[in-house]
mmCIF file of C-alpha atoms and ligand atoms in Angstrom:
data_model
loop_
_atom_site.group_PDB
_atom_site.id
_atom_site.type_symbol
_atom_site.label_atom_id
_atom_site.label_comp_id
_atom_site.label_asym_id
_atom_site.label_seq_id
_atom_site.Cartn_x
_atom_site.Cartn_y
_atom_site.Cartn_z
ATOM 1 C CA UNK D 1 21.717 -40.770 -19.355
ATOM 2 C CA UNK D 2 22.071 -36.989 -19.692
ATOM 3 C CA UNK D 3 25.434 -36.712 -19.450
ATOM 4 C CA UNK D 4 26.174 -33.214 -20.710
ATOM 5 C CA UNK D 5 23.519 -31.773 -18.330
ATOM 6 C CA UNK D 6 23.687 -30.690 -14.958
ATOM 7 C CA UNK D 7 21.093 -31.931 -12.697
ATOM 8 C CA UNK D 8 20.318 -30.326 -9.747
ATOM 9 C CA UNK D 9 17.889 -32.216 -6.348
ATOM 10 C CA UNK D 10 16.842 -28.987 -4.137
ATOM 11 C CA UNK D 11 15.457 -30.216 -0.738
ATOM 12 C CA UNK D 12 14.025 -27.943 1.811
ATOM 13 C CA UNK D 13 14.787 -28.846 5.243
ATOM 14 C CA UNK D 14 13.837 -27.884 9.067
ATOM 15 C CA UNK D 15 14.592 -30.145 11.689
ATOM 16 C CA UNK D 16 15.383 -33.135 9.523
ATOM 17 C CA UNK D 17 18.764 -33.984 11.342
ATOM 18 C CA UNK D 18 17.514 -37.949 10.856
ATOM 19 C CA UNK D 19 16.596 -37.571 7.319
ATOM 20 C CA UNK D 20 19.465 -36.069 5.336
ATOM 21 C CA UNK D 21 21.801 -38.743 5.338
ATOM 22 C CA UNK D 22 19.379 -41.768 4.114
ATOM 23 C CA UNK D 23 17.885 -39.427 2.010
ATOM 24 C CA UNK D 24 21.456 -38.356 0.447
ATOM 25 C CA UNK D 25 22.376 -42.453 0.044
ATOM 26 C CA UNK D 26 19.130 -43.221 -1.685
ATOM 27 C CA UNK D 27 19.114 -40.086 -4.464
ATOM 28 C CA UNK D 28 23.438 -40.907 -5.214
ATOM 29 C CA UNK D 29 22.685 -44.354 -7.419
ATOM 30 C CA UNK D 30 19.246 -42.561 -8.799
ATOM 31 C CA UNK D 31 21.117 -39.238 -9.477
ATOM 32 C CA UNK D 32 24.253 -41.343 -10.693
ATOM 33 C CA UNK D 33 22.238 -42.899 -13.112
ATOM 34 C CA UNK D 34 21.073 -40.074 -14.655
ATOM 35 C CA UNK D 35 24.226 -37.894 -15.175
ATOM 36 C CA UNK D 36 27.647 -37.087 -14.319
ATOM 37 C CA UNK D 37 27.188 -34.014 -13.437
ATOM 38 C CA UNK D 38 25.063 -33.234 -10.225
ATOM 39 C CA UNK D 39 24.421 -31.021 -7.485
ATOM 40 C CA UNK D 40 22.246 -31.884 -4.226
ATOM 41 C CA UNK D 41 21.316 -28.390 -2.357
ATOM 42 C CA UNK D 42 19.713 -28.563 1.349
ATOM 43 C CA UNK D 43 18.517 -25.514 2.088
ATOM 44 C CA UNK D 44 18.243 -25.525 5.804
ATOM 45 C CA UNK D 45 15.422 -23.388 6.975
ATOM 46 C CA UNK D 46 16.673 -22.199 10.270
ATOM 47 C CA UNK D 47 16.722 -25.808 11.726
ATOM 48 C CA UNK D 48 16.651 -26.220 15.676
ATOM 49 C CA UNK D 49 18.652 -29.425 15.682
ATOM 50 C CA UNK D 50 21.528 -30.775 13.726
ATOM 51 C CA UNK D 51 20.295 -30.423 10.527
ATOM 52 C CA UNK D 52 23.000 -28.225 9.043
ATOM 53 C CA UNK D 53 25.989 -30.451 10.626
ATOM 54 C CA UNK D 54 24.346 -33.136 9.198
ATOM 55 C CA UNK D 55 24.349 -31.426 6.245
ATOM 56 C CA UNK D 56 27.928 -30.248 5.890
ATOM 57 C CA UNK D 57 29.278 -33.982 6.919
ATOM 58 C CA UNK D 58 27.710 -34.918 3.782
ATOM 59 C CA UNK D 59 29.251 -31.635 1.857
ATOM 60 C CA UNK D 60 32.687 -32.828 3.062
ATOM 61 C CA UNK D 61 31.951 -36.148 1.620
ATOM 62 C CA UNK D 62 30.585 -34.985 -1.655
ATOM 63 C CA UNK D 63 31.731 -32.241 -3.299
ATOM 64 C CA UNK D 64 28.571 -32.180 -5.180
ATOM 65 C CA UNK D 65 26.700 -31.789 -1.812
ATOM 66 C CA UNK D 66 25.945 -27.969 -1.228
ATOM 67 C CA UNK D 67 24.255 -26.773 1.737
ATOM 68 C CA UNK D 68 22.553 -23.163 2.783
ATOM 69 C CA UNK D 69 21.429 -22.294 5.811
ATOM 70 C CA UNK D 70 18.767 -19.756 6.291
ATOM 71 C CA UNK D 71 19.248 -17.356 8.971
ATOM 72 C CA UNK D 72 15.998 -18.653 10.704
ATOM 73 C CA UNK D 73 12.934 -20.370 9.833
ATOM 74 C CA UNK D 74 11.416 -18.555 6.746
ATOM 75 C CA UNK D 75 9.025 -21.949 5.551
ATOM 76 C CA UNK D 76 9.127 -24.482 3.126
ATOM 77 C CA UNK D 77 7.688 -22.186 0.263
ATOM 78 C CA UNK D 78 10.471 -19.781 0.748
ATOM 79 C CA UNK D 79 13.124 -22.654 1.351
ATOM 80 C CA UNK D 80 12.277 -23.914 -2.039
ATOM 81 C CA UNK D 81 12.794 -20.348 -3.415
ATOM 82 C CA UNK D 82 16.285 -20.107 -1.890
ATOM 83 C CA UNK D 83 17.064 -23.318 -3.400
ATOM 84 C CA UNK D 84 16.084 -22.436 -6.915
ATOM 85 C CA UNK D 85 17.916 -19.160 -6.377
ATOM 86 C CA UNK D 86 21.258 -21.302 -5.819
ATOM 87 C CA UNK D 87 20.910 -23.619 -7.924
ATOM 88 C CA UNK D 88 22.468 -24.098 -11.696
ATOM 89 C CA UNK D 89 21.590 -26.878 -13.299
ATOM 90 C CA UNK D 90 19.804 -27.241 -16.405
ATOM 91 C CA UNK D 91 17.114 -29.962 -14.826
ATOM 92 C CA UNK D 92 16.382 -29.317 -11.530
ATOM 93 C CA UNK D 93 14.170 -31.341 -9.191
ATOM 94 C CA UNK D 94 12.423 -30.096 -5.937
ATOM 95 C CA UNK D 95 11.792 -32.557 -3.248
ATOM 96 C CA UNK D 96 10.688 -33.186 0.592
ATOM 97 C CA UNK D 97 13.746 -33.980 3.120
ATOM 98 C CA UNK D 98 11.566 -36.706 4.448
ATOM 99 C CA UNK D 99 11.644 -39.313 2.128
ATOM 100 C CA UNK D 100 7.935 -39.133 1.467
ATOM 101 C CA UNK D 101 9.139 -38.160 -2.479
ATOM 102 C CA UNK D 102 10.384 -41.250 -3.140
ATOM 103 C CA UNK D 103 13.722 -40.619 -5.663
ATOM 104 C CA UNK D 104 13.265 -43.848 -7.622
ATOM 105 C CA UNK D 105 10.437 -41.705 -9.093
ATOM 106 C CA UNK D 106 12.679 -39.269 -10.155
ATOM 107 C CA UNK D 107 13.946 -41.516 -13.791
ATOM 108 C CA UNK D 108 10.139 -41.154 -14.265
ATOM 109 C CA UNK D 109 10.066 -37.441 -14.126
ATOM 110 C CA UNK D 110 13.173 -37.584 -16.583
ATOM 111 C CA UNK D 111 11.307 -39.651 -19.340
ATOM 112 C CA UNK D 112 8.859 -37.148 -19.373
ATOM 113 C CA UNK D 113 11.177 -33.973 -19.826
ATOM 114 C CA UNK D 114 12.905 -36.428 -22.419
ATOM 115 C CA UNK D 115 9.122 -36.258 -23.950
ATOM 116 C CA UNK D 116 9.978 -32.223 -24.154
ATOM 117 C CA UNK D 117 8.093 -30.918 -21.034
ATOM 118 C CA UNK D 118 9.149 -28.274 -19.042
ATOM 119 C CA UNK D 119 7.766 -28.882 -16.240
ATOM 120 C CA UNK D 120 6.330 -32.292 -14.552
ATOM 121 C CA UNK D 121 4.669 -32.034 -11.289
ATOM 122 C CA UNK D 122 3.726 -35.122 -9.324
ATOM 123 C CA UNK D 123 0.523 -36.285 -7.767
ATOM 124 C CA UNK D 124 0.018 -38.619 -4.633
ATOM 125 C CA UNK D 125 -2.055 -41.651 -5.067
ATOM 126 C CA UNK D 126 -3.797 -42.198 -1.972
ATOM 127 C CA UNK D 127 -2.272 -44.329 0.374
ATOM 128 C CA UNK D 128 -2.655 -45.401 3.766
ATOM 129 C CA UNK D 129 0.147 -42.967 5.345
ATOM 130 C CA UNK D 130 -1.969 -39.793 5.398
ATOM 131 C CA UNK D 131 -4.264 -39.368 8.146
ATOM 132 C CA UNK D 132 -7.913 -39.202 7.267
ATOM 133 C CA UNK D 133 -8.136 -35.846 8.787
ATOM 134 C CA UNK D 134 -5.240 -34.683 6.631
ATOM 135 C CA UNK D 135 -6.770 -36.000 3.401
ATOM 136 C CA UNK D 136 -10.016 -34.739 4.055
ATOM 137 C CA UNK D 137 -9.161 -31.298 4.598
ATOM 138 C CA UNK D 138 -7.268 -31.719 1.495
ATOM 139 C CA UNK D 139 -9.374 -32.168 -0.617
ATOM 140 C CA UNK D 140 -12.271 -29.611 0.461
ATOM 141 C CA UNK D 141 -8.910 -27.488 0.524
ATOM 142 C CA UNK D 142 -8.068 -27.833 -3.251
ATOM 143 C CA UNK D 143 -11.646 -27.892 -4.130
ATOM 144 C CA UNK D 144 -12.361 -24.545 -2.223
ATOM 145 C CA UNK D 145 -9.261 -22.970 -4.103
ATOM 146 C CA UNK D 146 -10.362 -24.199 -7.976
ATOM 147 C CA UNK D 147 -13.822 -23.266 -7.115
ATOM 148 C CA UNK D 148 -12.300 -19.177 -5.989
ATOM 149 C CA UNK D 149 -9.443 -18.736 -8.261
ATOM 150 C CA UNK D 150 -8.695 -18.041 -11.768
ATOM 151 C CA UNK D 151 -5.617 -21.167 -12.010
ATOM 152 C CA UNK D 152 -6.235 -24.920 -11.507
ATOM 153 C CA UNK D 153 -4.605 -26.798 -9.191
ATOM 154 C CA UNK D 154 -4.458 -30.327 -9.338
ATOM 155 C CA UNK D 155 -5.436 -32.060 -5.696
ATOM 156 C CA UNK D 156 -2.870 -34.224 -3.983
ATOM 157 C CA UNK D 157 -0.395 -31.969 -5.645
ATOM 158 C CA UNK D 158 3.188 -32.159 -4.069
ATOM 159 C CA UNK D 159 5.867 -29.229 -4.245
ATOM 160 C CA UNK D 160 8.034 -32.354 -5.518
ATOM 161 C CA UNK D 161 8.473 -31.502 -9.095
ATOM 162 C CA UNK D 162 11.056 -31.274 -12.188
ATOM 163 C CA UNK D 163 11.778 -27.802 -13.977
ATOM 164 C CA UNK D 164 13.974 -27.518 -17.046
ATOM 165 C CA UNK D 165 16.236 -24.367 -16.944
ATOM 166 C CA UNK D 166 13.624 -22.073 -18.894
ATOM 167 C CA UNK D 167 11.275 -22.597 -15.750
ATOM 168 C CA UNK D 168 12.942 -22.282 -13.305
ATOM 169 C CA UNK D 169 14.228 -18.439 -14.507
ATOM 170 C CA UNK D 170 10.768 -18.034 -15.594
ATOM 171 C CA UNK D 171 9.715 -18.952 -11.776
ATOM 172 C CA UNK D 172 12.188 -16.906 -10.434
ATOM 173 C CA UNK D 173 10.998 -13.844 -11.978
ATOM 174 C CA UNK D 174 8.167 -14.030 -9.537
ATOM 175 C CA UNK D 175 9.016 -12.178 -6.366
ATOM 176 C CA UNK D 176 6.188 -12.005 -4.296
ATOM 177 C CA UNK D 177 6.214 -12.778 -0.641
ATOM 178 C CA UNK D 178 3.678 -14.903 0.357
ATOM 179 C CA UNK D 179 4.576 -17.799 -1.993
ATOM 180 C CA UNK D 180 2.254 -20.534 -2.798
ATOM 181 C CA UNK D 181 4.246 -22.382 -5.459
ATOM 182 C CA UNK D 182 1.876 -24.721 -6.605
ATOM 183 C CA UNK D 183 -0.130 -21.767 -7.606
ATOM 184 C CA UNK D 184 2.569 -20.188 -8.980
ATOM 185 C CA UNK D 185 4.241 -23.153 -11.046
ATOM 186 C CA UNK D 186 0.355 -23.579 -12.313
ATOM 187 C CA UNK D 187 0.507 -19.863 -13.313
ATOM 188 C CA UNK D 188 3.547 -19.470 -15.183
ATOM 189 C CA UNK D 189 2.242 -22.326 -17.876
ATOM 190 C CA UNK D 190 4.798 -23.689 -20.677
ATOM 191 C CA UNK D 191 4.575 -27.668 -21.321
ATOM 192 C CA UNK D 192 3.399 -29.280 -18.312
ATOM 193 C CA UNK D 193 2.807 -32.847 -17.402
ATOM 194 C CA UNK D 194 2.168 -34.748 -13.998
ATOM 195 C CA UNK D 195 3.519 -38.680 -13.119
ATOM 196 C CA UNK D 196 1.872 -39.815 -10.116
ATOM 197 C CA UNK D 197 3.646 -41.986 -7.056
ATOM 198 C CA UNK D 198 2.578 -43.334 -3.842
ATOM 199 C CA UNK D 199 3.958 -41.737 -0.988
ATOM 200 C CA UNK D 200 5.607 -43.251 1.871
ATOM 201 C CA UNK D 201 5.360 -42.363 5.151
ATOM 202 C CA UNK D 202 8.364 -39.979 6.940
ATOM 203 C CA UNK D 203 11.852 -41.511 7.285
ATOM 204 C CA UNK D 204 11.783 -40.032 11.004
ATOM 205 C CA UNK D 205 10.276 -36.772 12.673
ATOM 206 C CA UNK D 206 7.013 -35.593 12.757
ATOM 207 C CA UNK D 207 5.134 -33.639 10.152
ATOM 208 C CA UNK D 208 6.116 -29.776 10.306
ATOM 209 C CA UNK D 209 3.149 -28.411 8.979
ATOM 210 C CA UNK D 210 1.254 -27.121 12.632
ATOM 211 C CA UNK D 211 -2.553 -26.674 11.639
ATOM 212 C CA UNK D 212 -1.306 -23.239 11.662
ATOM 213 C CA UNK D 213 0.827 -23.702 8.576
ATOM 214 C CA UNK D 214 -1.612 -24.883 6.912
ATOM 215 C CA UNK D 215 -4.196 -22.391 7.245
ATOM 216 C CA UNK D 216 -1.835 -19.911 6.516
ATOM 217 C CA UNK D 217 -0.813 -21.978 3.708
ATOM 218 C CA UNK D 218 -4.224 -22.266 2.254
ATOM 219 C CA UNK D 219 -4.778 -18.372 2.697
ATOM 220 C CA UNK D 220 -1.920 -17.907 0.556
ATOM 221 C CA UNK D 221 -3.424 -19.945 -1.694
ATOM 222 C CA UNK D 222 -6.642 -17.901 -2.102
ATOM 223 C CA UNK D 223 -5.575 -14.826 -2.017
ATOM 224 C CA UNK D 224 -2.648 -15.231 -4.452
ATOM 225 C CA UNK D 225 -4.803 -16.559 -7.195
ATOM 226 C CA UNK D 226 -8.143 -14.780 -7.475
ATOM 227 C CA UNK D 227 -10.049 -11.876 -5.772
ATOM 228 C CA UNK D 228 -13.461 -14.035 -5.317
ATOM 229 C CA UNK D 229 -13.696 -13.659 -1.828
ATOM 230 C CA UNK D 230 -13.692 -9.844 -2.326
ATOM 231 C CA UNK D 231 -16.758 -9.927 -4.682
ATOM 232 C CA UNK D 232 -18.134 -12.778 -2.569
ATOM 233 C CA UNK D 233 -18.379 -10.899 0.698
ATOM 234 C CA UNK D 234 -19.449 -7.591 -1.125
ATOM 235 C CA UNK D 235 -22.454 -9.662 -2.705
ATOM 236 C CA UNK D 236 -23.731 -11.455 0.316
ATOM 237 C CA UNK D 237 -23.531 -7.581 2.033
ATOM 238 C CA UNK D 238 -25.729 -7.135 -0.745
ATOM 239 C CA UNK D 239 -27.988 -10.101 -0.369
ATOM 240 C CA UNK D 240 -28.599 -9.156 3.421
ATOM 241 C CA UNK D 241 -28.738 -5.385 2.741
ATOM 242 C CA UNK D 242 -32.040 -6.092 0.487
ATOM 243 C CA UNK D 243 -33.712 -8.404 2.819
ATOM 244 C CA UNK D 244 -32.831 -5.871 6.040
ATOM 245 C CA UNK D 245 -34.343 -3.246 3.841
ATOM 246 C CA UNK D 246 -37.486 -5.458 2.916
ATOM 247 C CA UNK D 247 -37.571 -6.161 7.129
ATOM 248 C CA UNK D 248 -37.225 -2.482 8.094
ATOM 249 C CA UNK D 249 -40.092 -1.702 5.434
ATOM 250 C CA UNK D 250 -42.071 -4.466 7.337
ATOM 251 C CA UNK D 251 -41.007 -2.943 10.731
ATOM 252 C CA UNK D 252 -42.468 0.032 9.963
ATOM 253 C CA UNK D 253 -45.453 -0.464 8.622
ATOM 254 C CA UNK D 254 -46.135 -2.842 11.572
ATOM 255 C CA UNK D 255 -45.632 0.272 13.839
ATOM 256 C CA UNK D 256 -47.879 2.122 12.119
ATOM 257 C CA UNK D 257 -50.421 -0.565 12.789
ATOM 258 C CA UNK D 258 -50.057 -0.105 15.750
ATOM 259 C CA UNK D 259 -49.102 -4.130 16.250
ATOM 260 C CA UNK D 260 -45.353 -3.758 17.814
ATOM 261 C CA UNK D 261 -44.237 -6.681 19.863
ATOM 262 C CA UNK D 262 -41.096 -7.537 22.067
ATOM 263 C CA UNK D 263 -39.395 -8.589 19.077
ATOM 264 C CA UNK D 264 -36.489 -10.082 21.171
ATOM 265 C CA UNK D 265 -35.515 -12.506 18.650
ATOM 266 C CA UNK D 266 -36.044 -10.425 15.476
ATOM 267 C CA UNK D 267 -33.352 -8.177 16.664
ATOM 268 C CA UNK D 268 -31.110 -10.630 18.116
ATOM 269 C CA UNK D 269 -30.934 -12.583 14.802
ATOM 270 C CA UNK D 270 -30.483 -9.211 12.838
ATOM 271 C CA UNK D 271 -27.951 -7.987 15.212
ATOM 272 C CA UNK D 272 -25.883 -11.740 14.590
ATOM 273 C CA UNK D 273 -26.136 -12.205 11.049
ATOM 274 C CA UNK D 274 -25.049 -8.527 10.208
ATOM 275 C CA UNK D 275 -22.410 -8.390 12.603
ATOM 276 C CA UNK D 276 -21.006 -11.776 11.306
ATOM 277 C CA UNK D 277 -21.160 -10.492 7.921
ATOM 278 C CA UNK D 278 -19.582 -7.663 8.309
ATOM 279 C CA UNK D 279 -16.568 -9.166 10.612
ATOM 280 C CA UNK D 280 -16.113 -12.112 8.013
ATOM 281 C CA UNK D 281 -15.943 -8.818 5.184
ATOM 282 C CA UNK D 282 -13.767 -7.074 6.833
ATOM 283 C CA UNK D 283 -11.574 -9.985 7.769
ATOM 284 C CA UNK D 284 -11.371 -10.907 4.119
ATOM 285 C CA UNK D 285 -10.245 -7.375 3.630
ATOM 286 C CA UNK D 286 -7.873 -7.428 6.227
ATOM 287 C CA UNK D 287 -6.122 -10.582 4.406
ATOM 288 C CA UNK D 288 -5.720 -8.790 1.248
ATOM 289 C CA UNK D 289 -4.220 -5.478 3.120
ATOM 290 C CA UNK D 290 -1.865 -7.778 5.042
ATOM 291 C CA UNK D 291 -0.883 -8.883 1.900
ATOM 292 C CA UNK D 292 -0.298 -5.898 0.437
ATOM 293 C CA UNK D 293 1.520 -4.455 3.299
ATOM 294 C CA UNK D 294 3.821 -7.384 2.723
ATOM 295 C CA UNK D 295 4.839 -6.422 -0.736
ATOM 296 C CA UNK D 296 5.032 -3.223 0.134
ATOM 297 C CA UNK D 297 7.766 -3.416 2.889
ATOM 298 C CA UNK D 298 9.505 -5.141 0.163
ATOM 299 C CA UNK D 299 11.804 -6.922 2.620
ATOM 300 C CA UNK D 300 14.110 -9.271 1.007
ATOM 301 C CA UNK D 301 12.737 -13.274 0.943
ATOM 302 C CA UNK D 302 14.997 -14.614 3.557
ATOM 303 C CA UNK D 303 18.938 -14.303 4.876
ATOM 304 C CA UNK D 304 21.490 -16.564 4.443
ATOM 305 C CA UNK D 305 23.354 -17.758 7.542
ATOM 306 C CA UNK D 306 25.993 -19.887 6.615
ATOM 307 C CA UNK D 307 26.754 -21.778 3.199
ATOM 308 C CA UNK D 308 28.912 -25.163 2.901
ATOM 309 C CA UNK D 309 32.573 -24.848 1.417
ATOM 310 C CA UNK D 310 31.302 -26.043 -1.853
ATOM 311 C CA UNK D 311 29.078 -23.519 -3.326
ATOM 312 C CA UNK D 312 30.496 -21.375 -5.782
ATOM 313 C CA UNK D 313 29.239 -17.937 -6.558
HETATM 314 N N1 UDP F 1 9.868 -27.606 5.617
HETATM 315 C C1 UDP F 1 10.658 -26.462 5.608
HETATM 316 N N2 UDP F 1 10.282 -25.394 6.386
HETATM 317 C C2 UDP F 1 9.151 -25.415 7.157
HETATM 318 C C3 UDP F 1 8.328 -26.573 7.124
HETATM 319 C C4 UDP F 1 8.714 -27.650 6.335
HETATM 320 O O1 UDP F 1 11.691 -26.409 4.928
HETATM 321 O O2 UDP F 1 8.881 -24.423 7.829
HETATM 322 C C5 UDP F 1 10.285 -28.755 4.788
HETATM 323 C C6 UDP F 1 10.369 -30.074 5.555
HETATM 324 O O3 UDP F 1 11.637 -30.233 6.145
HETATM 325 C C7 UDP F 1 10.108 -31.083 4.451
HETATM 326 C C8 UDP F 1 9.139 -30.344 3.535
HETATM 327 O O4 UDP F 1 9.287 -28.963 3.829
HETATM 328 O O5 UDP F 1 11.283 -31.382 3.726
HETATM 329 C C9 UDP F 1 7.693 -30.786 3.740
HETATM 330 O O6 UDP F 1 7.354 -30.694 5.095
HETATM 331 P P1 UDP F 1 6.577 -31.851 5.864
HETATM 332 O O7 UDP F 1 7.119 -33.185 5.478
HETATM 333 O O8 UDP F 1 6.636 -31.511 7.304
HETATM 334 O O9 UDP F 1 5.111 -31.634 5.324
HETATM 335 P P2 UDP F 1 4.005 -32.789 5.037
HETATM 336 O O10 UDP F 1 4.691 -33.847 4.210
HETATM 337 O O11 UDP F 1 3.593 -33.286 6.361
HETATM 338 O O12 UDP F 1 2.924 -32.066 4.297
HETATM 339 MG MG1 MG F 2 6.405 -34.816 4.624
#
């Protein structure tokens, strides 16, 4: 028991109508037996169905039940960052609407920060609930981003996780837009320690990560955390600029010779693999300028729509 501290469960949420209220009946005994003193904040990112009166019947049940709703749907990266933003307790645990983050794992994450960590992220043993498809791309996924960046992200990773207080306002100093929080949370160090847990399969819905998500998801993840593919493209440019010169040399001395054939092919492959390269270049480019452009505008994160009765400023 931690009685004097306040413990706060942050749970992102779009389109979970179905979710919220198991989830809310499991966490109350696990929460209960942690502390007295507790807050549960849904952040609901710009749900289409009844998430947020779902929501608020729980908030008028609980007055330790606090609900946000974002003006529309902003994505689970920046849902979490609302939710950190409104939260105020001095242990704070991030977790999926969906009941795939099981809470009876959360007295596990507390023995840890009893251990003095600051932060303990999970880590899914395999189970049978993930698609083969899903787990494949997975792991070439987190493979692909330790072999280009600079931080190391541990695969099967989940953005369910406990920060103390120091954390959390460390992780909220970070403002950048296109938010990749596992990156982050790997970034900003202090005492760090994982528990792993087998996840279940959703309560009810579907998955909300489209493929398109999740490519966006994984560029984030590349281009937050190392500038590899920048040096990458400008050496393979390199690579194929030496061999075109070696080719043209060849070219032209078999002029000279006097031996010039169709050469259909020679020019057709020359023609592809340049052109590829430089598309694939300038489309790597063109992720880091859309980037930029992003931080630039320096538009605020998201809007809040609507708030439940019980948060206080
Ligand atoms: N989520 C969100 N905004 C989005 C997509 C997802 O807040 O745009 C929430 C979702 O409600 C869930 C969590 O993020 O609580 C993880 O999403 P999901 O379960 O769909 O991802 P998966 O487990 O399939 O990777
Ligand atoms: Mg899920």
């Amino acid at each position: 028991m931690l009685k004097e501290k306040l413990l706060s469960i942050v749970v992102p949420c779009f389109n979970e109508e179905k979710n919220i209220t198991q989830l809310y009946s499991e966490l109350i005994p696990v929460v209960k037996s942690i502390s007295t003193h507790y807050e549960i904040i849904f952040v609901d990112d710009g749900s289409r169905d009844s998430t947020f009166e779902s929501i608020k019947k729980n908030a008028a049940e609980d007055k330790n039940v606090i609900g946000i709703s974002l003006s529309r749907n902003f994505g689970h990266q920046v849902a979490i960052m609302a939710g950190l933003q409104h939260c105020k307790g001095d242990i704070v645990v991030m977790m999926d609407a969906d009941l795939q983050h099981p809470p009876e794992i959360i007295p596990k994450l507390i023995l840890e920060y009893e251990k003095g960590y600051d932060i303990i992220n999970t880590k899914r043993i395999d189970t049978k609930t993930e698609t083969s498809i899903k787990k494949l791309t997975s792991r070439f996924f987190y493979g692909f981003i330790n072999f280009l960046s600079d931080i190391r992200i541990e695969p099967s990773s989940a953005d369910f996780r406990l920060m103390t207080r120091k954390a959390v306002d460390a992780f909220l100093q970070l403002e950048e837009k296109d938010r990749f929080t596992r990156g982050l949370i790997s970034w900003i160090g202090f005492r760090q320690s994982v528990v792993e847990y087998s996840a279940s399969s959703r309560f009810a819905g579907k998955s909300k990560y489209t493929l398109k998500k999740m490519l966006r998801f994984g560029m984030d993840g590349i281009t937050s955390f190392s500038s590899k593919p920048l040096r990458i493209s400008f050496y393979t440019g390199l690579f194929v600029f030496i061999i075109g010169l070696l080719y043209a040399a060849y070219a032209i001395v078999q002029n000279i010779k006097g031996e010039t054939v169709q050469g259909w092919t020679s020019i057709l492959v020359s023609v592809l693999i340049i052109g590829g390269i430089q598309l694939l270049s300038l489309g790597i480019i063109g992720e880091y300028i859309a980037r930029i452009f992003n931080e630039a505008k320096a538009r605020p994160l998201y809007f809040i729509k609507d708030k439940t009765n019980n948060y206080q400023e």
